[in-house]
Tab-separated table of N, CA and C in Angstrom:
chain	number	residue	atom	x	y	z
T	973	MET	N	-37.956	-0.629	27.447
T	973	MET	CA	-37.069	-0.351	26.333
T	973	MET	C	-37.273	-1.407	25.250
T	974	GLY	N	-37.322	-0.995	23.985
T	974	GLY	CA	-37.587	-1.901	22.884
T	974	GLY	C	-36.376	-2.722	22.495
T	975	LYS	N	-36.641	-3.697	21.664
T	975	LYS	CA	-35.575	-4.577	21.171
T	975	LYS	C	-34.691	-3.818	20.183
T	976	GLU	N	-33.385	-3.997	20.312
T	976	GLU	CA	-32.435	-3.343	19.419
T	976	GLU	C	-32.577	-3.901	18.009
T	977	MET	N	-32.558	-3.017	17.049
T	977	MET	CA	-32.679	-3.435	15.654
T	977	MET	C	-31.287	-3.640	15.069
T	978	THR	N	-31.059	-4.821	14.493
T	978	THR	CA	-29.811	-5.131	13.799
T	978	THR	C	-30.166	-5.789	12.477
T	979	LEU	N	-29.409	-5.448	11.452
T	979	LEU	CA	-29.640	-5.989	10.127
T	979	LEU	C	-28.318	-6.506	9.589
T	980	GLU	N	-28.327	-7.746	9.056
T	980	GLU	CA	-27.136	-8.327	8.443
T	980	GLU	C	-27.435	-8.614	6.980
T	981	LEU	N	-26.472	-8.256	6.112
T	981	LEU	CA	-26.666	-8.399	4.672
T	981	LEU	C	-25.409	-8.918	4.006
T	982	GLU	N	-25.580	-9.706	2.969
T	982	GLU	CA	-24.485	-10.039	2.053
T	982	GLU	C	-24.852	-9.392	0.731
T	983	LEU	N	-24.012	-8.462	0.316
T	983	LEU	CA	-24.280	-7.694	-0.901
T	983	LEU	C	-23.211	-7.956	-1.946
T	984	PRO	N	-23.512	-7.651	-3.197
T	984	PRO	CA	-22.491	-7.791	-4.237
T	984	PRO	C	-21.313	-6.862	-3.958
T	985	TRP	N	-20.190	-7.161	-4.560
T	985	TRP	CA	-19.010	-6.306	-4.456
T	985	TRP	C	-19.347	-4.943	-5.069
T	986	PRO	N	-19.131	-3.844	-4.339
T	986	PRO	CA	-19.487	-2.524	-4.871
T	986	PRO	C	-18.433	-1.984	-5.830
T	987	PRO	N	-18.840	-1.144	-6.768
T	987	PRO	CA	-17.857	-0.472	-7.618
T	987	PRO	C	-16.981	0.437	-6.757
T	988	SER	N	-15.713	0.548	-7.101
T	988	SER	CA	-14.841	1.448	-6.342
T	988	SER	C	-15.173	2.888	-6.706
T	989	VAL	N	-14.733	3.801	-5.879
T	989	VAL	CA	-14.988	5.218	-6.141
T	989	VAL	C	-14.407	5.614	-7.498
T	990	ASN	N	-13.354	4.925	-7.933
T	990	ASN	CA	-12.750	5.211	-9.237
T	990	ASN	C	-13.673	4.846	-10.402
T	991	HIS	N	-14.645	3.972	-10.164
T	991	HIS	CA	-15.586	3.554	-11.207
T	991	HIS	C	-17.024	3.979	-10.888
T	992	TYR	N	-17.200	4.704	-9.802
T	992	TYR	CA	-18.530	5.089	-9.344
T	992	TYR	C	-19.047	6.335	-10.069
T	993	TYR	N	-18.152	7.226	-10.424
T	993	TYR	CA	-18.537	8.472	-11.084
T	993	TYR	C	-18.067	8.498	-12.521
T	994	ARG	N	-18.771	9.253	-13.350
T	994	ARG	CA	-18.378	9.509	-14.727
T	994	ARG	C	-18.512	11.001	-14.971
T	995	HIS	N	-17.553	11.557	-15.667
T	995	HIS	CA	-17.600	12.972	-16.038
T	995	HIS	C	-18.179	13.067	-17.445
T	996	VAL	N	-19.251	13.818	-17.568
T	996	VAL	CA	-19.893	14.036	-18.852
T	996	VAL	C	-19.955	15.548	-19.040
T	997	GLY	N	-19.008	16.067	-19.825
T	997	GLY	CA	-18.882	17.520	-19.961
T	997	GLY	C	-18.576	18.102	-18.591
T	998	PRO	N	-19.310	19.127	-18.186
T	998	PRO	CA	-19.048	19.739	-16.873
T	998	PRO	C	-19.748	19.002	-15.724
T	999	ARG	N	-20.542	17.999	-16.035
T	999	ARG	CA	-21.331	17.301	-15.010
T	999	ARG	C	-20.623	16.045	-14.528
T	1000	VAL	N	-20.870	15.713	-13.266
T	1000	VAL	CA	-20.374	14.467	-12.687
T	1000	VAL	C	-21.606	13.621	-12.369
T	1001	LEU	N	-21.641	12.430	-12.954
T	1001	LEU	CA	-22.793	11.540	-12.806
T	1001	LEU	C	-22.365	10.208	-12.209
T	1002	ILE	N	-23.318	9.501	-11.630
T	1002	ILE	CA	-23.050	8.144	-11.162
T	1002	ILE	C	-22.963	7.251	-12.394
T	1003	SER	N	-21.942	6.416	-12.437
T	1003	SER	CA	-21.692	5.552	-13.597
T	1003	SER	C	-22.784	4.497	-13.761
T	1004	ARG	N	-22.774	3.839	-14.909
T	1004	ARG	CA	-23.710	2.748	-15.169
T	1004	ARG	C	-23.548	1.650	-14.107
T	1005	ASP	N	-22.284	1.277	-13.804
T	1005	ASP	CA	-22.048	0.259	-12.769
T	1005	ASP	C	-22.571	0.712	-11.413
T	1006	GLY	N	-22.376	1.978	-11.085
T	1006	GLY	CA	-22.873	2.518	-9.819
T	1006	GLY	C	-24.389	2.476	-9.742
T	1007	ARG	N	-25.045	2.863	-10.838
T	1007	ARG	CA	-26.515	2.831	-10.863
T	1007	ARG	C	-27.037	1.403	-10.772
T	1008	LYS	N	-26.371	0.479	-11.471
T	1008	LYS	CA	-26.786	-0.927	-11.447
T	1008	LYS	C	-26.659	-1.501	-10.027
T	1009	PHE	N	-25.553	-1.214	-9.371
T	1009	PHE	CA	-25.357	-1.674	-7.993
T	1009	PHE	C	-26.464	-1.111	-7.098
T	1010	ARG	N	-26.687	0.178	-7.216
T	1010	ARG	CA	-27.705	0.848	-6.396
T	1010	ARG	C	-29.076	0.223	-6.637
T	1011	GLU	N	-29.444	-0.008	-7.888
T	1011	GLU	CA	-30.743	-0.600	-8.211
T	1011	GLU	C	-30.890	-2.002	-7.621
T	1012	ARG	N	-29.815	-2.800	-7.687
T	1012	ARG	CA	-29.871	-4.165	-7.119
T	1012	ARG	C	-30.109	-4.123	-5.617
T	1013	VAL	N	-29.395	-3.236	-4.922
T	1013	VAL	CA	-29.525	-3.158	-3.465
T	1013	VAL	C	-30.898	-2.606	-3.074
T	1014	VAL	N	-31.354	-1.558	-3.748
T	1014	VAL	CA	-32.672	-0.991	-3.457
T	1014	VAL	C	-33.761	-2.040	-3.692
T	1015	ALA	N	-33.677	-2.782	-4.778
T	1015	ALA	CA	-34.669	-3.830	-5.069
T	1015	ALA	C	-34.670	-4.890	-3.977
T	1016	ARG	N	-33.491	-5.261	-3.522
T	1016	ARG	CA	-33.414	-6.264	-2.455
T	1016	ARG	C	-34.041	-5.752	-1.167
T	1017	PHE	N	-33.763	-4.504	-0.803
T	1017	PHE	CA	-34.362	-3.933	0.409
T	1017	PHE	C	-35.873	-3.910	0.311
T	1018	ARG	N	-36.385	-3.574	-0.872
T	1018	ARG	CA	-37.844	-3.560	-1.071
T	1018	ARG	C	-38.414	-4.969	-0.952
T	1019	GLN	N	-37.745	-5.929	-1.601
T	1019	GLN	CA	-38.206	-7.316	-1.577
T	1019	GLN	C	-38.205	-7.870	-0.155
T	1020	ASP	N	-37.184	-7.533	0.617
T	1020	ASP	CA	-37.066	-8.022	1.993
T	1020	ASP	C	-37.848	-7.166	2.990
T	1021	HIS	N	-38.504	-6.104	2.512
T	1021	HIS	CA	-39.239	-5.172	3.378
T	1021	HIS	C	-38.335	-4.635	4.490
T	1022	THR	N	-37.129	-4.250	4.116
T	1022	THR	CA	-36.147	-3.750	5.070
T	1022	THR	C	-36.587	-2.395	5.608
T	1023	ARG	N	-36.615	-2.292	6.921
T	1023	ARG	CA	-36.969	-1.035	7.575
T	1023	ARG	C	-35.713	-0.193	7.770
T	1024	GLY	N	-35.872	1.088	7.645
T	1024	GLY	CA	-34.757	1.999	7.840
T	1024	GLY	C	-34.543	2.333	9.307
T	1025	PHE	N	-33.396	2.924	9.589
T	1025	PHE	CA	-33.028	3.345	10.931
T	1025	PHE	C	-33.243	4.849	11.052
T	1026	ALA	N	-33.940	5.274	12.102
T	1026	ALA	CA	-34.153	6.701	12.344
T	1026	ALA	C	-33.109	7.245	13.319
T	1027	SER	N	-32.542	6.370	14.126
T	1027	SER	CA	-31.581	6.781	15.154
T	1027	SER	C	-30.149	6.635	14.635
T	1028	PRO	N	-29.164	7.111	15.398
T	1028	PRO	CA	-27.762	6.908	15.019
T	1028	PRO	C	-27.455	5.412	14.870
T	1029	VAL	N	-26.522	5.096	13.958
T	1029	VAL	CA	-26.208	3.700	13.659
T	1029	VAL	C	-24.712	3.417	13.768
T	1030	GLU	N	-24.439	2.129	13.839
T	1030	GLU	CA	-23.085	1.580	13.842
T	1030	GLU	C	-23.022	0.607	12.671
T	1031	LEU	N	-22.002	0.748	11.826
T	1031	LEU	CA	-21.843	-0.114	10.662
T	1031	LEU	C	-20.581	-0.951	10.796
T	1032	PHE	N	-20.712	-2.244	10.530
T	1032	PHE	CA	-19.576	-3.152	10.471
T	1032	PHE	C	-19.567	-3.719	9.062
T	1033	ILE	N	-18.455	-3.552	8.352
T	1033	ILE	CA	-18.372	-3.963	6.953
T	1033	ILE	C	-17.165	-4.869	6.761
T	1034	GLU	N	-17.391	-6.035	6.176
T	1034	GLU	CA	-16.297	-6.921	5.766
T	1034	GLU	C	-16.316	-6.974	4.251
T	1035	LEU	N	-15.189	-6.624	3.645
T	1035	LEU	CA	-15.072	-6.613	2.195
T	1035	LEU	C	-14.285	-7.831	1.731
T	1036	TYR	N	-14.887	-8.613	0.860
T	1036	TYR	CA	-14.264	-9.788	0.260
T	1036	TYR	C	-14.081	-9.495	-1.221
T	1037	PRO	N	-12.889	-9.014	-1.614
T	1037	PRO	CA	-12.682	-8.634	-3.020
T	1037	PRO	C	-12.819	-9.824	-3.965
T	1038	PRO	N	-13.069	-9.540	-5.239
T	1038	PRO	CA	-13.220	-10.634	-6.202
T	1038	PRO	C	-11.899	-11.305	-6.585
T	1039	ASP	N	-10.778	-10.635	-6.330
T	1039	ASP	CA	-9.477	-11.206	-6.704
T	1039	ASP	C	-8.379	-10.584	-5.843
T	1040	ASN	N	-7.130	-10.913	-6.154
T	1040	ASN	CA	-5.991	-10.476	-5.341
T	1040	ASN	C	-5.411	-9.111	-5.724
T	1041	ARG	N	-6.041	-8.394	-6.637
T	1041	ARG	CA	-5.507	-7.075	-6.998
T	1041	ARG	C	-5.477	-6.163	-5.778
T	1042	ARG	N	-4.551	-5.208	-5.788
T	1042	ARG	CA	-4.465	-4.244	-4.687
T	1042	ARG	C	-5.705	-3.361	-4.687
T	1043	ARG	N	-6.283	-3.186	-3.501
T	1043	ARG	CA	-7.472	-2.353	-3.359
T	1043	ARG	C	-7.398	-1.598	-2.039
T	1044	ASP	N	-7.821	-0.346	-2.063
T	1044	ASP	CA	-7.932	0.453	-0.842
T	1044	ASP	C	-9.351	0.295	-0.308
T	1045	VAL	N	-9.483	0.010	0.981
T	1045	VAL	CA	-10.822	-0.217	1.540
T	1045	VAL	C	-11.714	1.009	1.408
T	1046	ASP	N	-11.132	2.193	1.508
T	1046	ASP	CA	-11.974	3.386	1.446
T	1046	ASP	C	-12.596	3.605	0.072
T	1047	ASN	N	-12.039	3.017	-0.974
T	1047	ASN	CA	-12.606	3.183	-2.312
T	1047	ASN	C	-13.948	2.474	-2.485
T	1048	SER	N	-14.258	1.516	-1.637
T	1048	SER	CA	-15.538	0.808	-1.717
T	1048	SER	C	-16.629	1.483	-0.890
T	1049	LEU	N	-16.222	2.342	0.019
T	1049	LEU	CA	-17.187	2.902	0.970
T	1049	LEU	C	-18.160	3.896	0.344
T	1050	LYS	N	-17.697	4.750	-0.553
T	1050	LYS	CA	-18.559	5.789	-1.116
T	1050	LYS	C	-19.801	5.180	-1.752
T	1051	CYS	N	-19.614	4.175	-2.585
T	1051	CYS	CA	-20.747	3.539	-3.247
T	1051	CYS	C	-21.683	2.878	-2.229
T	1052	LEU	N	-21.122	2.143	-1.272
T	1052	LEU	CA	-21.947	1.470	-0.266
T	1052	LEU	C	-22.768	2.466	0.549
T	1053	LEU	N	-22.100	3.465	1.108
T	1053	LEU	CA	-22.791	4.399	1.994
T	1053	LEU	C	-23.821	5.232	1.236
T	1054	ASP	N	-23.497	5.672	0.022
T	1054	ASP	CA	-24.480	6.410	-0.779
T	1054	ASP	C	-25.678	5.536	-1.133
T	1055	THR	N	-25.426	4.280	-1.432
T	1055	THR	CA	-26.509	3.355	-1.759
T	1055	THR	C	-27.422	3.147	-0.563
T	1056	PHE	N	-26.854	3.019	0.632
T	1056	PHE	CA	-27.674	2.836	1.836
T	1056	PHE	C	-28.579	4.044	2.067
T	1057	THR	N	-28.040	5.250	1.863
T	1057	THR	CA	-28.857	6.451	2.006
T	1057	THR	C	-29.959	6.459	0.949
T	1058	HIS	N	-29.599	6.205	-0.298
T	1058	HIS	CA	-30.563	6.211	-1.403
T	1058	HIS	C	-31.676	5.177	-1.171
T	1059	ALA	N	-31.321	4.038	-0.599
T	1059	ALA	CA	-32.292	2.960	-0.362
T	1059	ALA	C	-33.148	3.204	0.880
T	1060	GLY	N	-32.807	4.233	1.670
T	1060	GLY	CA	-33.594	4.530	2.866
T	1060	GLY	C	-33.202	3.716	4.079
T	1061	LEU	N	-32.012	3.104	4.050
T	1061	LEU	CA	-31.564	2.339	5.217
T	1061	LEU	C	-31.366	3.278	6.406
T	1062	TYR	N	-30.951	4.478	6.132
T	1062	TYR	CA	-30.925	5.581	7.097
T	1062	TYR	C	-31.126	6.856	6.290
T	1063	ASN	N	-31.385	7.948	6.984
T	1063	ASN	CA	-31.709	9.194	6.285
T	1063	ASN	C	-30.490	9.893	5.704
T	1064	ASP	N	-29.364	9.775	6.387
T	1064	ASP	CA	-28.185	10.532	5.991
T	1064	ASP	C	-26.948	9.885	6.599
T	1065	ASP	N	-25.808	10.013	5.901
T	1065	ASP	CA	-24.554	9.457	6.423
T	1065	ASP	C	-24.186	10.022	7.789
T	1066	SER	N	-24.719	11.182	8.134
T	1066	SER	CA	-24.398	11.779	9.430
T	1066	SER	C	-24.922	10.937	10.595
T	1067	GLN	N	-25.814	9.987	10.331
T	1067	GLN	CA	-26.305	9.088	11.377
T	1067	GLN	C	-25.273	8.026	11.763
T	1068	ILE	N	-24.242	7.847	10.955
T	1068	ILE	CA	-23.220	6.841	11.250
T	1068	ILE	C	-22.294	7.379	12.340
T	1069	CYS	N	-22.311	6.722	13.493
T	1069	CYS	CA	-21.461	7.133	14.610
T	1069	CYS	C	-20.238	6.240	14.758
T	1070	LYS	N	-20.318	5.013	14.264
T	1070	LYS	CA	-19.179	4.105	14.313
T	1070	LYS	C	-19.151	3.325	13.015
T	1071	LEU	N	-17.965	3.262	12.413
T	1071	LEU	CA	-17.795	2.571	11.141
T	1071	LEU	C	-16.543	1.717	11.234
T	1072	THR	N	-16.711	0.410	11.101
T	1072	THR	CA	-15.590	-0.523	11.122
T	1072	THR	C	-15.546	-1.223	9.774
T	1073	VAL	N	-14.372	-1.194	9.126
T	1073	VAL	CA	-14.213	-1.818	7.812
T	1073	VAL	C	-13.010	-2.745	7.855
T	1074	ILE	N	-13.215	-3.986	7.414
T	1074	ILE	CA	-12.140	-4.980	7.372
T	1074	ILE	C	-12.088	-5.566	5.970
T	1075	LYS	N	-10.887	-5.582	5.394
T	1075	LYS	CA	-10.715	-6.242	4.093
T	1075	LYS	C	-10.287	-7.678	4.376
T	1076	ARG	N	-11.027	-8.613	3.839
T	1076	ARG	CA	-10.776	-10.043	4.048
T	1076	ARG	C	-10.131	-10.649	2.810
T	1077	GLU	N	-10.006	-11.965	2.826
T	1077	GLU	CA	-9.425	-12.693	1.692
T	1077	GLU	C	-10.352	-12.611	0.481
T	1078	PRO	N	-9.805	-12.702	-0.714
T	1078	PRO	CA	-10.638	-12.650	-1.923
T	1078	PRO	C	-11.666	-13.776	-1.955
T	1079	MET	N	-12.771	-13.484	-2.607
T	1079	MET	CA	-13.844	-14.448	-2.784
T	1079	MET	C	-14.220	-14.465	-4.268
T	1080	PRO	N	-13.397	-15.155	-5.080
T	1080	PRO	CA	-13.657	-15.197	-6.527
T	1080	PRO	C	-14.973	-15.915	-6.821
T	1081	PRO	N	-15.635	-15.643	-7.915
T	1081	PRO	CA	-15.196	-14.706	-8.939
T	1081	PRO	C	-15.739	-13.293	-8.754
T	1082	ASP	N	-16.771	-13.110	-7.897
T	1082	ASP	CA	-17.469	-11.825	-7.866
T	1082	ASP	C	-17.210	-10.970	-6.637
T	1083	GLY	N	-16.654	-11.553	-5.571
T	1083	GLY	CA	-16.475	-10.797	-4.337
T	1083	GLY	C	-17.798	-10.581	-3.632
T	1084	MET	N	-17.732	-9.951	-2.458
T	1084	MET	CA	-18.935	-9.750	-1.665
T	1084	MET	C	-18.643	-8.712	-0.594
T	1085	ALA	N	-19.690	-8.048	-0.122
T	1085	ALA	CA	-19.597	-7.144	1.017
T	1085	ALA	C	-20.591	-7.636	2.064
T	1086	TYR	N	-20.063	-7.995	3.229
T	1086	TYR	CA	-20.925	-8.382	4.357
T	1086	TYR	C	-21.137	-7.121	5.193
T	1087	ILE	N	-22.384	-6.831	5.515
T	1087	ILE	CA	-22.741	-5.619	6.241
T	1087	ILE	C	-23.550	-5.995	7.479
T	1088	ARG	N	-23.183	-5.402	8.603
T	1088	ARG	CA	-24.033	-5.496	9.808
T	1088	ARG	C	-24.266	-4.065	10.284
T	1089	ILE	N	-25.515	-3.691	10.360
T	1089	ILE	CA	-25.866	-2.346	10.810
T	1089	ILE	C	-26.793	-2.480	12.012
T	1090	SER	N	-26.529	-1.689	13.029
T	1090	SER	CA	-27.363	-1.733	14.227
T	1090	SER	C	-27.457	-0.341	14.830
T	1091	GLU	N	-28.401	-0.204	15.738
T	1091	GLU	CA	-28.545	1.069	16.433
T	1091	GLU	C	-27.287	1.328	17.254
T	1092	TRP	N	-26.826	2.554	17.249
T	1092	TRP	CA	-25.621	2.943	17.978
T	1092	TRP	C	-25.953	3.034	19.463
T	1093	LYS	N	-25.264	2.220	20.257
T	1093	LYS	CA	-25.493	2.186	21.701
T	1093	LYS	C	-24.507	3.067	22.449
T	1094	ASN	N	-23.371	3.340	21.836
T	1094	ASN	CA	-22.325	4.146	22.448
T	1094	ASN	C	-21.876	3.584	23.789
T	1095	GLU	N	-21.564	2.297	23.812
T	1095	GLU	CA	-21.088	1.643	25.030
T	1095	GLU	C	-19.675	2.069	25.410
T	1096	ASP	N	-18.990	2.762	24.506
T	1096	ASP	CA	-17.613	3.162	24.763
T	1096	ASP	C	-17.519	4.271	25.799
T	1097	ARG	N	-18.624	4.896	26.087
T	1097	ARG	CA	-18.598	6.009	27.023
T	1097	ARG	C	-19.177	5.594	28.367
T	1098	THR	N	-18.655	6.166	29.436
T	1098	THR	CA	-19.218	5.992	30.772
T	1098	THR	C	-19.759	7.339	31.209
T	1099	ALA	N	-20.463	7.373	32.308
T	1099	ALA	CA	-21.017	8.641	32.802
T	1099	ALA	C	-19.906	9.643	33.087
T	1100	ASP	N	-18.744	9.156	33.556
T	1100	ASP	CA	-17.647	10.058	33.907
T	1100	ASP	C	-17.004	10.717	32.690
T	1101	ASP	N	-16.935	10.022	31.570
T	1101	ASP	CA	-16.235	10.589	30.415
T	1101	ASP	C	-17.168	10.829	29.235
T	1102	ALA	N	-18.461	10.986	29.505
T	1102	ALA	CA	-19.444	11.108	28.430
T	1102	ALA	C	-19.155	12.239	27.463
T	1103	GLY	N	-18.571	13.321	27.921
T	1103	GLY	CA	-18.317	14.451	27.034
T	1103	GLY	C	-16.909	14.534	26.511
T	1104	LYS	N	-16.047	13.623	26.912
T	1104	LYS	CA	-14.627	13.710	26.536
T	1104	LYS	C	-14.297	12.825	25.331
T	1105	SER	N	-13.421	13.313	24.504
T	1105	SER	CA	-12.914	12.467	23.414
T	1105	SER	C	-11.681	11.727	23.915
T	1106	SER	N	-11.248	10.745	23.165
T	1106	SER	CA	-10.057	9.970	23.532
T	1106	SER	C	-8.814	10.848	23.581
T	1107	ARG	N	-8.747	11.864	22.753
T	1107	ARG	CA	-7.551	12.705	22.685
T	1107	ARG	C	-7.371	13.570	23.929
T	1108	ASN	N	-8.409	13.703	24.759
T	1108	ASN	CA	-8.307	14.488	25.993
T	1108	ASN	C	-7.756	13.677	27.152
T	1109	SER	N	-7.540	12.404	26.938
T	1109	SER	CA	-7.097	11.521	28.028
T	1109	SER	C	-5.672	11.803	28.422
């Protein structure tokens, strides 16, 4: 069996979903901030020769906002997950089997997103309950 692949990254604070899209007439486009974020992350992956994941993955995300304003953690996810797909970190969001998101203390002035992505091992299941969900317990 091969060595498990894990990748750890510190990325810039992502635009929230409220600033990720722009409506231009009947079209919905990714905003300038969204495109800039995506370009920075894609360039970094290319520079670091980051390999993508072909198998199911597990994502651990720590969000360090730039300030103390109220923020919903889910508003940062759309930009991050779409950027990872666009950059080739994985083929599709459907590969994500476990997603853990924690909002931490602010990190002025710019904030940061710490990401750890690894192959999904599915250690939560045993042979006896491999097909059962938690709600069947």
